[in-house]
Coordinates of C-alpha atoms and ligand atoms in Angstrom, one line a residue:
M1 CA 13.9 4.6 -6.4
R2 CA 11.9 4.1 -3.3
L3 CA 8.2 4.9 -3.4
I4 CA 5.1 4.6 -1.4
L5 CA 1.7 4.2 -3.1
L6 CA -1.1 5.3 -0.8
G7 CA -4.8 5.1 -1.5
P8 CA -7.9 3.2 -0.4
P9 CA -8.7 -0.4 -1.2
G10 CA -9.8 -0.4 -4.9
A11 CA -7.8 2.7 -5.9
G12 CA -5.6 0.6 -8.1
K13 CA -2.4 0.6 -6.0
G14 CA -1.6 -3.0 -6.9
T15 CA -2.2 -2.5 -10.6
Q16 CA -0.1 0.7 -10.8
A17 CA 2.7 -0.8 -8.6
Q18 CA 2.9 -3.8 -10.9
R19 CA 3.2 -1.5 -13.9
L20 CA 6.0 0.4 -12.3
V21 CA 7.8 -2.9 -11.6
D22 CA 7.6 -3.8 -15.2
K23 CA 8.7 -0.3 -16.3
H24 CA 11.5 0.4 -13.8
G25 CA 12.5 -3.0 -12.7
I26 CA 12.1 -2.2 -9.0
L27 CA 10.4 -4.4 -6.5
Q28 CA 6.8 -4.3 -5.4
L29 CA 6.5 -4.9 -1.7
S30 CA 2.8 -5.6 -1.0
T31 CA 2.1 -6.4 2.6
G32 CA -1.3 -7.8 1.6
D33 CA 0.5 -10.3 -0.8
M34 CA 3.0 -11.2 1.9
L35 CA 0.2 -11.9 4.4
R36 CA -1.8 -13.9 1.8
A37 CA 1.4 -16.0 1.2
A38 CA 1.8 -16.5 4.9
V39 CA -1.8 -17.6 5.2
A40 CA -1.4 -20.0 2.3
A41 CA 1.8 -21.4 3.8
G42 CA 0.2 -21.7 7.2
T43 CA 3.0 -19.9 9.0
P44 CA 2.4 -18.7 12.6
V45 CA 2.0 -15.1 11.3
G46 CA -0.4 -16.4 8.6
Q47 CA -2.4 -18.3 11.2
R48 CA -2.7 -15.2 13.3
A49 CA -3.5 -12.9 10.4
K50 CA -6.2 -15.0 8.6
A51 CA -9.2 -14.2 10.8
I52 CA -8.1 -10.5 11.0
M53 CA -7.9 -10.2 7.2
D54 CA -11.1 -12.1 6.7
R55 CA -13.0 -9.6 8.8
G56 CA -11.3 -6.6 7.1
D57 CA -9.3 -5.4 10.1
L58 CA -5.7 -4.5 10.3
V59 CA -3.0 -6.9 11.4
P60 CA -1.2 -5.5 14.5
D61 CA 1.5 -2.8 13.8
D62 CA 4.3 -4.7 15.5
V63 CA 3.8 -7.8 13.3
M64 CA 3.7 -5.6 10.1
I65 CA 6.7 -3.6 11.1
E66 CA 8.7 -6.7 11.7
I67 CA 7.6 -8.2 8.3
I68 CA 8.6 -5.0 6.4
A69 CA 11.9 -4.6 8.3
E70 CA 12.9 -8.2 7.4
R71 CA 11.8 -7.7 3.8
I72 CA 13.7 -4.4 3.3
D73 CA 16.9 -6.0 4.6
R74 CA 17.0 -8.6 1.8
P75 CA 19.6 -7.8 -0.9
D76 CA 17.0 -7.7 -3.7
T77 CA 15.7 -4.3 -2.5
A78 CA 19.0 -2.6 -3.4
K79 CA 17.6 -1.0 -6.6
G80 CA 14.6 0.2 -4.7
F81 CA 11.0 -0.8 -4.0
I82 CA 7.4 0.3 -4.1
L83 CA 5.5 -0.1 -0.9
D84 CA 1.9 -1.1 -1.6
G85 CA -0.3 -1.4 1.4
F86 CA 2.2 -0.2 3.9
P87 CA 2.2 2.0 6.0
R88 CA -1.4 1.7 6.9
T89 CA -1.4 3.5 10.3
V90 CA 0.5 6.5 11.5
D91 CA 2.4 4.3 13.9
Q92 CA 3.6 2.2 10.9
A93 CA 4.6 5.4 9.1
V94 CA 6.7 6.6 12.1
A95 CA 8.3 3.1 12.4
L96 CA 9.1 3.1 8.7
D97 CA 10.8 6.5 9.0
R98 CA 12.9 5.2 11.8
L99 CA 13.7 2.0 10.0
L100 CA 14.8 3.8 6.8
D101 CA 16.8 6.3 8.9
E102 CA 18.7 3.6 10.7
R103 CA 19.7 2.2 7.3
G104 CA 20.6 5.5 5.8
L105 CA 17.8 5.3 3.2
S106 CA 15.1 7.8 2.2
L107 CA 11.9 7.8 0.2
D108 CA 11.9 9.4 -3.3
R109 CA 8.1 9.8 -3.5
I110 CA 5.0 9.2 -1.6
I111 CA 2.1 9.2 -4.1
E112 CA -1.5 9.1 -3.0
I113 CA -3.9 7.8 -5.6
V114 CA -7.1 9.9 -5.0
V115 CA -10.4 8.4 -6.0
D116 CA -14.0 9.2 -5.3
H117 CA -14.9 6.9 -2.4
T118 CA -18.4 6.2 -3.7
I119 CA -17.0 4.0 -6.5
L120 CA -14.7 1.9 -4.4
S121 CA -17.1 -0.8 -3.2
D122 CA -18.4 -1.4 -6.7
R123 CA -14.9 -1.5 -8.1
I124 CA -13.6 -4.0 -5.6
L125 CA -16.7 -6.3 -5.9
G126 CA -16.4 -6.0 -9.7
R127 CA -12.8 -7.0 -9.5
A128 CA -13.8 -10.0 -7.3
K129 CA -16.2 -11.2 -10.0
E130 CA -13.6 -10.8 -12.8
T131 CA -11.0 -12.8 -10.9
G132 CA -13.4 -15.4 -9.7
G133 CA -13.4 -14.2 -6.2
S134 CA -9.9 -15.2 -5.4
R135 CA -9.6 -13.0 -2.4
A136 CA -11.3 -14.2 0.7
D137 CA -11.8 -10.5 1.9
D138 CA -13.6 -9.3 -1.3
T139 CA -17.1 -9.9 0.1
E140 CA -19.6 -7.1 0.6
A141 CA -19.4 -7.0 4.4
T142 CA -15.6 -7.2 4.5
V143 CA -15.2 -4.5 1.8
S144 CA -17.3 -2.0 3.7
K145 CA -15.3 -2.8 6.9
R146 CA -12.0 -2.3 4.9
L147 CA -13.2 1.1 3.6
A148 CA -14.2 2.2 7.2
V149 CA -10.8 1.0 8.5
Y150 CA -9.1 3.0 5.7
R151 CA -11.0 6.2 6.6
E152 CA -10.3 5.8 10.3
Q153 CA -6.7 4.5 10.4
T154 CA -5.1 4.9 7.0
A155 CA -6.3 8.3 5.7
P156 CA -4.3 9.9 8.6
V157 CA -1.1 8.4 7.0
A158 CA -1.6 10.7 4.0
D159 CA -2.1 13.6 6.4
Y160 CA 1.1 12.6 8.2
Y161 CA 3.1 12.8 4.9
R162 CA 1.2 15.9 3.7
S163 CA 2.1 17.8 6.8
R164 CA 5.7 17.1 6.1
G165 CA 5.4 18.3 2.6
A166 CA 6.2 14.9 1.2
L167 CA 3.0 13.9 -0.4
K168 CA 2.1 14.0 -4.1
Q169 CA -1.5 13.4 -5.1
V170 CA -2.5 11.8 -8.3
D171 CA -6.0 11.7 -9.7
G172 CA -7.0 8.0 -9.7
M173 CA -10.2 8.4 -11.7
G174 CA -10.0 7.2 -15.3
S175 CA -8.5 4.2 -17.0
V176 CA -5.4 2.3 -15.8
A177 CA -3.4 3.9 -18.6
E178 CA -4.6 7.4 -17.7
V179 CA -3.7 7.0 -14.1
A180 CA -0.3 5.4 -15.1
A181 CA 0.5 8.4 -17.3
R182 CA -0.2 10.8 -14.4
I183 CA 2.0 8.8 -12.0
D184 CA 4.8 8.8 -14.6
E185 CA 4.5 12.5 -15.1
N186 CA 4.7 12.9 -11.3
L187 CA 7.8 10.7 -11.1
R188 CA 9.5 12.7 -14.0
A189 CA 8.7 16.0 -12.4
G190 CA 11.5 16.0 -9.8
T191 CA 11.2 16.1 -6.1
D192 CA 10.0 19.6 -5.8
A193 CA 7.3 19.3 -8.4
Ligands
AMP1 P1 -4.3 -5.5 0.8 O1 -4.0 -6.6 -0.2 O2 -3.3 -4.4 0.9 O3 -5.7 -4.9 0.6 O4 -4.4 -6.1 2.3 C1 -5.3 -7.1 2.6 C2 -5.4 -7.2 4.1 O5 -4.1 -7.5 4.7 C3 -5.9 -6.0 4.8 O6 -7.3 -5.8 4.8 C4 -5.3 -6.2 6.2 O7 -6.1 -7.1 7.0 C5 -4.0 -6.9 5.9 N1 -2.9 -5.9 5.8 C6 -2.1 -5.6 4.6 N2 -1.2 -4.7 4.8 C7 -1.3 -4.3 6.1 C8 -0.7 -3.4 6.9 N3 0.3 -2.6 6.5 N4 -1.1 -3.3 8.2 C9 -2.1 -4.0 8.7 N5 -2.7 -4.9 8.0 C10 -2.4 -5.1 6.7

């Protein structure tokens, strides 16, 4: 199974992806996690990405596309994967289509977790408090920048998939378990549900 989880920062993509990993044994490919690992390891990509991430901007498309292409080509993705945090621009979505096409692969589902944007900032800053602020970009200024970047650059990705009839929307308001149940229902429902 190959899935994309779309939705703004704070929508619960990471939490839901992790649950799907536990349930279906497929891989979570979080570009945010990959970048944070690169920053921690001090790789050239990490050194370049750190300042961009800290201010809540997007890492350039060519860098991200190369990272995801390399990751998809590793053998552990054979059973499938959940993309979490990628694609984040329409150009990334187009590149992903091409990449999958070249490999004879397709996507089973593109699920957008839809939430009321007014709760996101509080949710993210609440999460930061709970986890002891482990993410450098969970500050008030960066969060508002990340939400603006989402509206301007990532919301069009949902439109891109919607216009091709490929998008499924799931209500992301409610508890983790409630949202999980809606995602499961959507996954069970078959491709034309
Ligand atoms: P996330 O953990 O998905 O919220 O990502 C954290 C940060 O990593 C983002 O605010 C961006 O700076 C960067 N990032 C993650 N994924 C991407 C992507 N697909 N394209 C560009 N930048 C990304």
